[in-house]
PDB file of C-alpha atoms and ligand atoms in Angstrom:
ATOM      1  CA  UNK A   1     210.539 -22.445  -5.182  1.00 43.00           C
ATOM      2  CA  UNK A   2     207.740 -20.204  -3.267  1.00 43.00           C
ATOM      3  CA  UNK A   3     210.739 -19.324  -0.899  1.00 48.00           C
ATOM      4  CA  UNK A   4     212.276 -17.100  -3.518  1.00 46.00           C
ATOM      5  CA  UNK A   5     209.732 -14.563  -3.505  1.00 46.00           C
ATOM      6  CA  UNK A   6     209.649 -12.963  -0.333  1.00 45.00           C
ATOM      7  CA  UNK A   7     206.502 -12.845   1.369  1.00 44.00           C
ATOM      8  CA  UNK A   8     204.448  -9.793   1.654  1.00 42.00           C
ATOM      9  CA  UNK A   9     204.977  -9.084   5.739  1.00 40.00           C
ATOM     10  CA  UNK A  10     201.304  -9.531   6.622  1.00 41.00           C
ATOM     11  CA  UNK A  11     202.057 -13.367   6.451  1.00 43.00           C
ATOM     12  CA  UNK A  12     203.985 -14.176   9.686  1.00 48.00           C
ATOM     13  CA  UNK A  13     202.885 -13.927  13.240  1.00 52.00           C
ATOM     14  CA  UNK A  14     205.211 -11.053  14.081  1.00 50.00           C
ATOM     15  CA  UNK A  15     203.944  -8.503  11.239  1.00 53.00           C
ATOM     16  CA  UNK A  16     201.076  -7.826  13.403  1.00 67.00           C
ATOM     17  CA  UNK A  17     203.314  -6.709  15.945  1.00 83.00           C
ATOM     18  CA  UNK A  18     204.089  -2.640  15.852  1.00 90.00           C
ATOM     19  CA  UNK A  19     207.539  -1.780  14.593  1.00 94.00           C
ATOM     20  CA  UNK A  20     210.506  -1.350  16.609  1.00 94.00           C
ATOM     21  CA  UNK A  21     214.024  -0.779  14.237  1.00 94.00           C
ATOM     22  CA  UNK A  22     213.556   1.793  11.006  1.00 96.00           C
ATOM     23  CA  UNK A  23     216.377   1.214   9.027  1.00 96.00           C
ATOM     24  CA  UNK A  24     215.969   3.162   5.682  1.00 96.00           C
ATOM     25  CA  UNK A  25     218.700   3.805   2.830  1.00 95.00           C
ATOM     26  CA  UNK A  26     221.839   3.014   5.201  1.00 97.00           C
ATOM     27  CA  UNK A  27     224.838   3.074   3.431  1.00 97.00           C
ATOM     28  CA  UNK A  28     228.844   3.299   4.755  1.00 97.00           C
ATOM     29  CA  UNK A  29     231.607   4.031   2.458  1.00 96.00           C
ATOM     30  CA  UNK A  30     234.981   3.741   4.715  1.00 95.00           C
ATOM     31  CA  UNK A  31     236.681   7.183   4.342  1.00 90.00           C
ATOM     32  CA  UNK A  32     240.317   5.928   4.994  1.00 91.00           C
ATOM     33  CA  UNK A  33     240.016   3.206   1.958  1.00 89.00           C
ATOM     34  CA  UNK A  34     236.879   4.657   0.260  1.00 91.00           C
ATOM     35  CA  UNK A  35     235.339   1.522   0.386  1.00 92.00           C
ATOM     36  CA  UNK A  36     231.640   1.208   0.032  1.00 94.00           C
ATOM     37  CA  UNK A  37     230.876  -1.806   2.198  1.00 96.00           C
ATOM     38  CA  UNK A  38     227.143  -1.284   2.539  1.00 97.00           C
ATOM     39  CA  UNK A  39     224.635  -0.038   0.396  1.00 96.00           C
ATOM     40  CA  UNK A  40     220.943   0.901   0.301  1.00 95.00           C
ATOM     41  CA  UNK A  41     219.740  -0.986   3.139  1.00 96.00           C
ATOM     42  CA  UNK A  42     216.118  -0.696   4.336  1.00 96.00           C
ATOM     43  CA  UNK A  43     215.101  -2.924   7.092  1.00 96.00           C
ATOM     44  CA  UNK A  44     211.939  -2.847   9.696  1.00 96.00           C
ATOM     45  CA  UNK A  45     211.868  -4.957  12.899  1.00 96.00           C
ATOM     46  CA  UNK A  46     209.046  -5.723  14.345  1.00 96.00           C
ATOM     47  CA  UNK A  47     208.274  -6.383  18.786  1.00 94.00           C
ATOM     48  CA  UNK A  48     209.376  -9.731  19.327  1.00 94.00           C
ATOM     49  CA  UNK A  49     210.791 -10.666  15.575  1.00 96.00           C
ATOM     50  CA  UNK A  50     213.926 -13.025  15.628  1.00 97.00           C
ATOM     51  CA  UNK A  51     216.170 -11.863  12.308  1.00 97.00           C
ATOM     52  CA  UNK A  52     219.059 -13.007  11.166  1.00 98.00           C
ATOM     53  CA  UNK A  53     221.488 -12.038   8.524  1.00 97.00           C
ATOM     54  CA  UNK A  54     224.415 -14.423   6.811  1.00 96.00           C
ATOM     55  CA  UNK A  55     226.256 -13.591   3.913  1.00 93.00           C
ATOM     56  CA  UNK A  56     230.156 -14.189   3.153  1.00 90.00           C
ATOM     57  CA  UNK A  57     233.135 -12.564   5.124  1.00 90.00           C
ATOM     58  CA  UNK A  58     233.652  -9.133   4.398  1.00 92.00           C
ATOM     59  CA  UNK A  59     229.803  -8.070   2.970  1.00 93.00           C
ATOM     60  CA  UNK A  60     229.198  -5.721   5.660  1.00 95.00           C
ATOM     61  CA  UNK A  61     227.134  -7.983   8.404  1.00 95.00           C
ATOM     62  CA  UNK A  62     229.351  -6.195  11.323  1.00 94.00           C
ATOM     63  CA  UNK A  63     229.453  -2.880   9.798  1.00 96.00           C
ATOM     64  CA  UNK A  64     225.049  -2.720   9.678  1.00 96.00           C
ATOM     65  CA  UNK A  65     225.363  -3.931  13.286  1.00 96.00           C
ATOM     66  CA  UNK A  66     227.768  -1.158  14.935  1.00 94.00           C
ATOM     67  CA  UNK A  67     225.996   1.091  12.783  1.00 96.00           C
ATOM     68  CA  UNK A  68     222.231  -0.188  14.348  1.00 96.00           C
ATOM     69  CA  UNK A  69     223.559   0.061  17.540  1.00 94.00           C
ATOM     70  CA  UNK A  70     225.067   3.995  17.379  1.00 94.00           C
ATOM     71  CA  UNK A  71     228.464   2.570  17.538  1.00 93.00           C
ATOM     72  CA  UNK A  72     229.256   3.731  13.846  1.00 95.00           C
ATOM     73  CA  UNK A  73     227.795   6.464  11.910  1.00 95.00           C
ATOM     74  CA  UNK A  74     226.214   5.435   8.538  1.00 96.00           C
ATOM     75  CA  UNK A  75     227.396   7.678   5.731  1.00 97.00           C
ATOM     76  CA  UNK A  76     223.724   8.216   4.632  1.00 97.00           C
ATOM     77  CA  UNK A  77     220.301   6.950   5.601  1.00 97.00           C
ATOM     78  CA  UNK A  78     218.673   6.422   9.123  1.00 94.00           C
ATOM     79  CA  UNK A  79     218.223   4.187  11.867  1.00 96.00           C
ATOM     80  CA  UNK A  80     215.052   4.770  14.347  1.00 96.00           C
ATOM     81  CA  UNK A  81     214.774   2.557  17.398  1.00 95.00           C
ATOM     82  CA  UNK A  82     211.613   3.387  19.196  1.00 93.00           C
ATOM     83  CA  UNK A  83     210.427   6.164  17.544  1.00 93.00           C
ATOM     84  CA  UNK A  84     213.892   7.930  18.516  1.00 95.00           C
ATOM     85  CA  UNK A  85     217.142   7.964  16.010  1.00 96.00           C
ATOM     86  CA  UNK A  86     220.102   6.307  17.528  1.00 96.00           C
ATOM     87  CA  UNK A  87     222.833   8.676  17.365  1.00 92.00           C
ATOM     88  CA  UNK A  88     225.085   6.810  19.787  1.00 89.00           C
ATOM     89  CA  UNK A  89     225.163   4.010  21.896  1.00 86.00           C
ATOM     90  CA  UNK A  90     222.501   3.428  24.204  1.00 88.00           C
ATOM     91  CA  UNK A  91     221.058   1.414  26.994  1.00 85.00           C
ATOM     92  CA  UNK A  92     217.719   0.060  25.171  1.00 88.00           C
ATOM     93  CA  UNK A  93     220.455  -2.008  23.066  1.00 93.00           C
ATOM     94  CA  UNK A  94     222.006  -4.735  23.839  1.00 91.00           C
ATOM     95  CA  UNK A  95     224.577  -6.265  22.063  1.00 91.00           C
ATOM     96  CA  UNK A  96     227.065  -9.386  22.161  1.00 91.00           C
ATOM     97  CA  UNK A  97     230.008 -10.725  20.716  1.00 87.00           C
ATOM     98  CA  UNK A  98     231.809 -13.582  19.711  1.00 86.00           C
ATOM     99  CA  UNK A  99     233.829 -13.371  22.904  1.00 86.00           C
ATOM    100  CA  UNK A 100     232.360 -12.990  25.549  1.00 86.00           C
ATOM    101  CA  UNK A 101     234.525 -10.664  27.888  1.00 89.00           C
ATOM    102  CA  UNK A 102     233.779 -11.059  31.063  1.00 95.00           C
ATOM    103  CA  UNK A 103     236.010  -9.267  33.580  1.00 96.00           C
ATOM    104  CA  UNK A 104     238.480 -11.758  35.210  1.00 97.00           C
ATOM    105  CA  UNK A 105     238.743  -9.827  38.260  1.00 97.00           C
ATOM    106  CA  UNK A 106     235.104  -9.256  39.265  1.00 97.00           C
ATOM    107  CA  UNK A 107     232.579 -12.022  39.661  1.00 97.00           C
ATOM    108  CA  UNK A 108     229.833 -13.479  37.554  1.00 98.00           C
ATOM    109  CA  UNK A 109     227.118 -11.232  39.603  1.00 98.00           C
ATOM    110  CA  UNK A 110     229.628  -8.300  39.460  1.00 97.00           C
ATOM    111  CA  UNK A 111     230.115  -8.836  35.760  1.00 97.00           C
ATOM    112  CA  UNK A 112     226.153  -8.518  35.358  1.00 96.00           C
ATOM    113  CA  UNK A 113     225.593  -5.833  37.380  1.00 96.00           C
ATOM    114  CA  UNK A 114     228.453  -3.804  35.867  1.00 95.00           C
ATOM    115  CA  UNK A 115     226.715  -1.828  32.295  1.00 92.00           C
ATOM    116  CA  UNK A 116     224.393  -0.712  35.303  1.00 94.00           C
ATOM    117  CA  UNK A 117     227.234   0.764  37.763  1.00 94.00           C
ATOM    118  CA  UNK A 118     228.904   1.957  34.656  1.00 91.00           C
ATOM    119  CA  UNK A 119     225.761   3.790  33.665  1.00 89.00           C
ATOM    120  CA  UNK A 120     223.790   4.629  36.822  1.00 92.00           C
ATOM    121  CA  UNK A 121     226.071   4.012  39.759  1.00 95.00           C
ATOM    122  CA  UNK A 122     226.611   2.074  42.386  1.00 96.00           C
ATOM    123  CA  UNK A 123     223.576   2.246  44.099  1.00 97.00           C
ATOM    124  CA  UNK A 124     221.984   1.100  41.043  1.00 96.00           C
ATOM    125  CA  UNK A 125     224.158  -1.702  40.435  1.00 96.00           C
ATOM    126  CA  UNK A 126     223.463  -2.749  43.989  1.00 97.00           C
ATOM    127  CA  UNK A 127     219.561  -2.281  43.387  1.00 97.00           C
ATOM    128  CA  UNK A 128     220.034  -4.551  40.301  1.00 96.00           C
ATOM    129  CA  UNK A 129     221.406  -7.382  42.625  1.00 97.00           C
ATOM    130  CA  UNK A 130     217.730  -9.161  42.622  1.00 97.00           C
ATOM    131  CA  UNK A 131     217.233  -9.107  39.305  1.00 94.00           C
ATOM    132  CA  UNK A 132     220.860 -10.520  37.947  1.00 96.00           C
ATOM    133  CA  UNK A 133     220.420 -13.512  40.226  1.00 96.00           C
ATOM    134  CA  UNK A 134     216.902 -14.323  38.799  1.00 92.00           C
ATOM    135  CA  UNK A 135     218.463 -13.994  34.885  1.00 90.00           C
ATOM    136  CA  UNK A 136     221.553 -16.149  36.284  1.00 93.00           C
ATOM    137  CA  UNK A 137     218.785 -18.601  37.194  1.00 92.00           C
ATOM    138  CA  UNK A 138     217.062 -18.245  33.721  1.00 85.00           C
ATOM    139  CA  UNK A 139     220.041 -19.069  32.313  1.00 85.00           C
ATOM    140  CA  UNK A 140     221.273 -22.077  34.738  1.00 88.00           C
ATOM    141  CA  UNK A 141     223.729 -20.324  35.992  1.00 94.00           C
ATOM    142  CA  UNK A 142     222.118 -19.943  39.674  1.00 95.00           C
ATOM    143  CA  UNK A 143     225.165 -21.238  41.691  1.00 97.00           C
ATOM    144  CA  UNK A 144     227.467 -19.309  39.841  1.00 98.00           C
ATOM    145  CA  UNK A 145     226.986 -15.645  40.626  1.00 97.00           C
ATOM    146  CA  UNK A 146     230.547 -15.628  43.002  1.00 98.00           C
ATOM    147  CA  UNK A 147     232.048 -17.241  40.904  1.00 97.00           C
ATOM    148  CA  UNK A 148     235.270 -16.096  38.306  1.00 97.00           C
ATOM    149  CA  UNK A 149     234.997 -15.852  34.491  1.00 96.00           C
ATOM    150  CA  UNK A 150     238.599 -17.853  34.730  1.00 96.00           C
ATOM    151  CA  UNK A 151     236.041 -21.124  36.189  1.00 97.00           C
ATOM    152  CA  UNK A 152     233.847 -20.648  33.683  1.00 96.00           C
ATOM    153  CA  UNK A 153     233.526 -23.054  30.484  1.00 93.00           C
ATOM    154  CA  UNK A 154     233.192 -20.948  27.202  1.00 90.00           C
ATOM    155  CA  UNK A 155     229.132 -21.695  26.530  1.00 90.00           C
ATOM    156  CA  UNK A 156     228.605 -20.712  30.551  1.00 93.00           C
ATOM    157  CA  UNK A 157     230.906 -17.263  30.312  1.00 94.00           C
ATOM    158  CA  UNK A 158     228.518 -16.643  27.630  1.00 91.00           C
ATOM    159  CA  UNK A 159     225.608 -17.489  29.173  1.00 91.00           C
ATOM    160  CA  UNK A 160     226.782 -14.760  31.821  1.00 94.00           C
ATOM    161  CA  UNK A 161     227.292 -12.763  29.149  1.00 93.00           C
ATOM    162  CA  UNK A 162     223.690 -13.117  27.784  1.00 90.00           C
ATOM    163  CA  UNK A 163     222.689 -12.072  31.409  1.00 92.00           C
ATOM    164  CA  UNK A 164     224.960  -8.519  31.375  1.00 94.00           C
ATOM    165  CA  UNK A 165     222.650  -7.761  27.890  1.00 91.00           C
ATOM    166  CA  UNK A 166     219.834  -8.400  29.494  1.00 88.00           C
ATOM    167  CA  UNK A 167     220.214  -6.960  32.826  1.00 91.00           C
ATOM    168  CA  UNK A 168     219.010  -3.270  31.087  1.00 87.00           C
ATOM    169  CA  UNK A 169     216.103  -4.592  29.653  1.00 85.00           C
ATOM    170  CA  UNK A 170     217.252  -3.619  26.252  1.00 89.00           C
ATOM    171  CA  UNK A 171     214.527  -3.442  23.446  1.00 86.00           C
ATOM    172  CA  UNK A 172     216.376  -4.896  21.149  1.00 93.00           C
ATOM    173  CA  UNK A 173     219.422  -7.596  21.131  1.00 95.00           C
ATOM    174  CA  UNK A 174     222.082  -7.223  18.563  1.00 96.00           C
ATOM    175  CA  UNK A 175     224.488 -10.279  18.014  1.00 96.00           C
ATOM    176  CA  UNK A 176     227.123 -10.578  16.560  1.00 95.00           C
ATOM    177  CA  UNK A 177     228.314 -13.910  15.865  1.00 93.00           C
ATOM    178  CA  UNK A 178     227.860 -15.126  19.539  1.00 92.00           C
ATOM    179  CA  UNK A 179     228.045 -18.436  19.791  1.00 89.00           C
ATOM    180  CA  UNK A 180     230.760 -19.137  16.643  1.00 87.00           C
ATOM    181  CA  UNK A 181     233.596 -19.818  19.159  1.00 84.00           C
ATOM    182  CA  UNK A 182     231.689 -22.326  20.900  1.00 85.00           C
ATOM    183  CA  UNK A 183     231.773 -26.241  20.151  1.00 86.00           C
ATOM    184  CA  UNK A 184     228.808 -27.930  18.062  1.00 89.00           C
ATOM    185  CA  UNK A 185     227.319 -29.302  20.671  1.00 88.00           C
ATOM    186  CA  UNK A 186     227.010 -26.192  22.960  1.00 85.00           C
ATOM    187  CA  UNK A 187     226.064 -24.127  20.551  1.00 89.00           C
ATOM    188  CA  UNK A 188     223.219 -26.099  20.134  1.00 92.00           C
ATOM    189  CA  UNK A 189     222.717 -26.065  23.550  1.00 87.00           C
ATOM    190  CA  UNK A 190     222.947 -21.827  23.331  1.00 87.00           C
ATOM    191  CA  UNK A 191     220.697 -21.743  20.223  1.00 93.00           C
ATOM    192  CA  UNK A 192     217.807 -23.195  22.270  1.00 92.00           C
ATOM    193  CA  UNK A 193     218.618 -21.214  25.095  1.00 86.00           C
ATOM    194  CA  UNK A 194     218.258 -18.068  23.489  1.00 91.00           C
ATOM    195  CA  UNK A 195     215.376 -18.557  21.815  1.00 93.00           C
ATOM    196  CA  UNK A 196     213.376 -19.539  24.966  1.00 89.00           C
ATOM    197  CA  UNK A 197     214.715 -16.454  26.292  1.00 86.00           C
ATOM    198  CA  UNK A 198     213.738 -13.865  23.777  1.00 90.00           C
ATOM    199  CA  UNK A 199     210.305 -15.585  23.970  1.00 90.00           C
ATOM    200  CA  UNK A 200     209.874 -15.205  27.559  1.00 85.00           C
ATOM    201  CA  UNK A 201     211.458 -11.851  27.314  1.00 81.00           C
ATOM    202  CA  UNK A 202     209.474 -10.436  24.307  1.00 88.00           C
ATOM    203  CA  UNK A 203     212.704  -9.459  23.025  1.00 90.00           C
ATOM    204  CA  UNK A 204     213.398  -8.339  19.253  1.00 95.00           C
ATOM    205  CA  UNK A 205     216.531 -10.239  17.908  1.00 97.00           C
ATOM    206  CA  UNK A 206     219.199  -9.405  15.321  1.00 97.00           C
ATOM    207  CA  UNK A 207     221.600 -12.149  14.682  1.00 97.00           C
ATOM    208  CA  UNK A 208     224.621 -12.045  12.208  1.00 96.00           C
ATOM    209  CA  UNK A 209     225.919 -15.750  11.830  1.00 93.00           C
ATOM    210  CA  UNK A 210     227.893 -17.945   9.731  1.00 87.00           C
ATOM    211  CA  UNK A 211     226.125 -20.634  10.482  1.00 92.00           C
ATOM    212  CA  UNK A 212     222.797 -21.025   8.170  1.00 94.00           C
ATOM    213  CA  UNK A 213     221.459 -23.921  10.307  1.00 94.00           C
ATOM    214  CA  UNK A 214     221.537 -21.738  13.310  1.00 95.00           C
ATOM    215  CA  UNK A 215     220.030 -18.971  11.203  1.00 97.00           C
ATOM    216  CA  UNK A 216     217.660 -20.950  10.404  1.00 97.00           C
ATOM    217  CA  UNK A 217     216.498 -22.926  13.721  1.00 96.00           C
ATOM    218  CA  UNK A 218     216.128 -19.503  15.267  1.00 97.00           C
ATOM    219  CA  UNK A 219     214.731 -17.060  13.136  1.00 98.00           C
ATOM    220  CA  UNK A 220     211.457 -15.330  11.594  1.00 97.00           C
ATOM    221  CA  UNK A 221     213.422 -14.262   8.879  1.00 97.00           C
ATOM    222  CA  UNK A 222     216.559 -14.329   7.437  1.00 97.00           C
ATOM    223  CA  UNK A 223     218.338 -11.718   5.206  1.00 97.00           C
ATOM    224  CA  UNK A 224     220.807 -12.734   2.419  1.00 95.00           C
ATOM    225  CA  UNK A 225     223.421 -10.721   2.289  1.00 95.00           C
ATOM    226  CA  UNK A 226     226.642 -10.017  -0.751  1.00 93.00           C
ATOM    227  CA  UNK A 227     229.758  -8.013  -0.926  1.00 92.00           C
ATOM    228  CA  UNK A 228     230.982  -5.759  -3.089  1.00 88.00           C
ATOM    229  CA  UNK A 229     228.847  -3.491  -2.234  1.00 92.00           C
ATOM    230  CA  UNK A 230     227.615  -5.099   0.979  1.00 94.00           C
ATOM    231  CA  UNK A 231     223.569  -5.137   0.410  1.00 95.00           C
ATOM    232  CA  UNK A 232     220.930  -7.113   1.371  1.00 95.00           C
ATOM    233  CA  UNK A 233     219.857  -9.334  -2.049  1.00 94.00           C
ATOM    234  CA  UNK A 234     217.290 -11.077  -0.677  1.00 95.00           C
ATOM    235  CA  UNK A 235     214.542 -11.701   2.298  1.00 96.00           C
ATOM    236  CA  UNK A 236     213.304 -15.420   3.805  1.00 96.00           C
ATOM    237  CA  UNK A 237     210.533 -15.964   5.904  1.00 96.00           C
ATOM    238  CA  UNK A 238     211.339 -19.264   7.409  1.00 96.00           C
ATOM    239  CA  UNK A 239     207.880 -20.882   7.877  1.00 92.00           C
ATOM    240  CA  UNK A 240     208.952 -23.563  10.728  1.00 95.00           C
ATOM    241  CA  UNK A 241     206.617 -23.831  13.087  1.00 94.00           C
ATOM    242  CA  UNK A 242     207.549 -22.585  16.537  1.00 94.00           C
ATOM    243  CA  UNK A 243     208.819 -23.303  19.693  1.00 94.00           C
ATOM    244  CA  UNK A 244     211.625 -24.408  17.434  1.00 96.00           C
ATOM    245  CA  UNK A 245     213.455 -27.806  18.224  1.00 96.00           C
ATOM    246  CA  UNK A 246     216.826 -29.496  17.271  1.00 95.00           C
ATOM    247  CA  UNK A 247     214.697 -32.388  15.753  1.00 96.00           C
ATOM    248  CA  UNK A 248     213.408 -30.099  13.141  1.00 96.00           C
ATOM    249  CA  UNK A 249     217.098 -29.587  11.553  1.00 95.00           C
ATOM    250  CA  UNK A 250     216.805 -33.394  10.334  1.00 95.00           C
ATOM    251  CA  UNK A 251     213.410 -32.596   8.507  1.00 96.00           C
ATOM    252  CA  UNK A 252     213.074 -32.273   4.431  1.00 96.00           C
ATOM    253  CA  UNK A 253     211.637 -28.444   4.969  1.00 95.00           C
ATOM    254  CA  UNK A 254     214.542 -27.525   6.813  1.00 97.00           C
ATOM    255  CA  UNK A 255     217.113 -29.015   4.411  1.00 96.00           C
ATOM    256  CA  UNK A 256     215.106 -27.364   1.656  1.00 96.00           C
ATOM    257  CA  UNK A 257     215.626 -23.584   3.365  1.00 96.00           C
ATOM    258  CA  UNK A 258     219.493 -24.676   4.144  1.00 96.00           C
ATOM    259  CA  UNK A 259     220.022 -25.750   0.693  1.00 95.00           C
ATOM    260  CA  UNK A 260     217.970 -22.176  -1.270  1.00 94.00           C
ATOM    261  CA  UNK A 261     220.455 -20.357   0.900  1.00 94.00           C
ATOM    262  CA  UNK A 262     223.311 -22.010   0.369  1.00 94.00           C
ATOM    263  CA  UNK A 263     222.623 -21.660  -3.474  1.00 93.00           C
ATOM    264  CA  UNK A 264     222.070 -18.050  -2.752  1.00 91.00           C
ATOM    265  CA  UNK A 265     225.245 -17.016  -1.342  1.00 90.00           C
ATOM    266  CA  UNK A 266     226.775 -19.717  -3.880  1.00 85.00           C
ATOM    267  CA  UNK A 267     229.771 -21.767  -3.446  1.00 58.00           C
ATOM    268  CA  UNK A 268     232.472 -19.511  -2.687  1.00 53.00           C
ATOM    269  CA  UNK A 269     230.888 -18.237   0.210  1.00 52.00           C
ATOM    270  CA  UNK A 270     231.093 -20.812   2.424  1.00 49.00           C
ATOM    271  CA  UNK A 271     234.440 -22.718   2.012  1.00 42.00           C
TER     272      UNK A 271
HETATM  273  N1  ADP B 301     237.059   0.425  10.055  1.00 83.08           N
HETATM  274  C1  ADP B 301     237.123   0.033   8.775  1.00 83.08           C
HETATM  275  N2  ADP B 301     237.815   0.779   7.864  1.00 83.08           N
HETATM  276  C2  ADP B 301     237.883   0.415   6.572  1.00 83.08           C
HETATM  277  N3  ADP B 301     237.285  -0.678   6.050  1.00 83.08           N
HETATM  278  C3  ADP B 301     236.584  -1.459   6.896  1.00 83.08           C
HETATM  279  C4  ADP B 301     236.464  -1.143   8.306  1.00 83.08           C
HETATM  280  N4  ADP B 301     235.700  -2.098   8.888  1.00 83.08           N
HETATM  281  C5  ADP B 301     235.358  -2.964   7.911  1.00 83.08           C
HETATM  282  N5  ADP B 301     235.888  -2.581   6.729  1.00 83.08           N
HETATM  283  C6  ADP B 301     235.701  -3.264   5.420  1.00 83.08           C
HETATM  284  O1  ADP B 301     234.304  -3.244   5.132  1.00 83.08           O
HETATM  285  C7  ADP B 301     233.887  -4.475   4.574  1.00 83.08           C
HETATM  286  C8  ADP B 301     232.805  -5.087   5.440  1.00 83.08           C
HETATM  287  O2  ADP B 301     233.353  -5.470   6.683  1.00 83.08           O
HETATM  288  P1  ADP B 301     232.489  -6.117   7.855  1.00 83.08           P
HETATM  289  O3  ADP B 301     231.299  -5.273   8.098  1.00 83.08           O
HETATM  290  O4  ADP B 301     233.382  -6.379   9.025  1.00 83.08           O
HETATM  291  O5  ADP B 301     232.039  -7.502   7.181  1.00 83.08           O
HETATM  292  P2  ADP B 301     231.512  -8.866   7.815  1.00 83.08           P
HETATM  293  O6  ADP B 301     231.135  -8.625   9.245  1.00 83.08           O
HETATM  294  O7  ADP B 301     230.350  -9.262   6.961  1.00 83.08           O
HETATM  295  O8  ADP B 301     232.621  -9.868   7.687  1.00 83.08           O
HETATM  296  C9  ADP B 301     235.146  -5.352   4.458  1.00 83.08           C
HETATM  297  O9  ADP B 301     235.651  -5.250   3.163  1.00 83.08           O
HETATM  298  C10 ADP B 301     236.074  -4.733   5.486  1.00 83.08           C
HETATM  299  O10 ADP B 301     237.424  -4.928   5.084  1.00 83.08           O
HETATM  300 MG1   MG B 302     231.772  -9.526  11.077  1.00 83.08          MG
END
């Protein structure tokens, strides 16, 4: 199958786009168990690319993530955002989790505004105000902003959730299994969501899932991934066209991507 051999990057719409993540020879060997659990990993993202990665439990999808966004130091090799190496955390990243922990005590809005107060201060936050209410609008959460996290369903606390990331205007999103907690259908639902949002917001995407329809619904390309030592095997453009639609995961193309994958990671990876 062509899909095997990855494409040279001149072939999809975002390769004309300028690079904004330099990943090059990242590895992380765990001192405390001497555990290699990534190796030789070069990656390049470019302005507005949507990238996923799957691969089985334990081959290292969480530790390239904390280590892209300055959480975790990689053992050798670099990672450039911007132009800039990221040493530590920092506010053109934006990351979310499988949970999506709001604050029960402070409000949707407050919630949003908080990496800002955090960061810049109260005034700030205060300043930001405007510009939470229009993503809690993007997101349909417009009558929601005074509301608890405790009222919140689980796909609309992460919906607020998607609104705290974006509320710094981060270059780059980094997820981490986001929407796994979530039921089918509003998952679905968030899938769809976030890709309408990256596109109006330009934004670069990294997604780690389990999931390899959601991988492949959203994403530009998607990167293979196997333990022991965690490394990237292998590179898939997905050729869908876009915007992307739920239809498309009943189509014979998409089945064919799901099913090259699947055989990729091979059985045991997905029971
Ligand atoms: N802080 C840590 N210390 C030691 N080993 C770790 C640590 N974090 C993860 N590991 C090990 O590194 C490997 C990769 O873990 P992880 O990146 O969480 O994988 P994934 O997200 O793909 O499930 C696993 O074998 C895990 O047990
Ligand atoms: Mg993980």
């Amino acid at each position: 199958m062509t899909m095997a051999e990855p494409r040279p990057l001149t072939a999809g719409p975002a390769a004309a786009a300028r690079p904004v993540y330099q990943i090059e020879r990242l590895s992380k060997t765990y001192a405390r168990n001497r555990l290699t659990a990534l190796t030789d990993v070069h990656l390049t993202l470019h302005k507005g690319e949507f990238v996923s990665v799957v691969g089985s439990s334990g081959c290292g999808k969480s530790t390239l993530l904390k280590i892209m966004s300055g959480l975790l130091p990689p053992t050798t090799g670099r990672v450039v955002l911007e132009g800039k190496p990221v040493t530590g955390p920092r506010d053109d990243i934006g990351m979310m989790f499988q949970q999506a922990t709001l604050l029960p005590w402070k409000t949707t809005l407050q919630n949003i505004i908080l990496p800002i107060e955090i960061r810049q201060g109260r005034a700030a936050a205060r300043a930001a105000i405007p510009r939470a209410n229009e993503l809690l609008r993007l997101v349909g959460l417009g009558d929601f902003a005074h509301v608890y996290p405790a009222e919140l369903s689980g796909g609309m606390a992460q919906r607020a959730s998607i609104c705290r990331m974006l509320i710094s205007n981060p270059a780059v999103l980094l997820l981490d299994e986001p929407f796994s907690a979530l039921d089918e259908l509003t998952r679905d639902f968030m899938n769809m969501e976030l890709q309408r949002i990256c596109a109006e917001q330009r934004a670069t995407a990294f997604l780690v899932t389990h999931s390899l329809a959601e991988a492949v619904i959203l994403s530009d390309r998607i990167l293979v991934m196997k333990p022991r030592p965690g490394r990237i095997v292998e590179e898939i453009v997905i050729d869908l066209p876009r915007p992307r639609t739920l239809e498309m995961i009943n189509t014979p193309r998409f089945g064919e991507i799901v099913a090259h994958i699947r055989d990729l990671l091979g059985k045991e990876a997905f029971q």
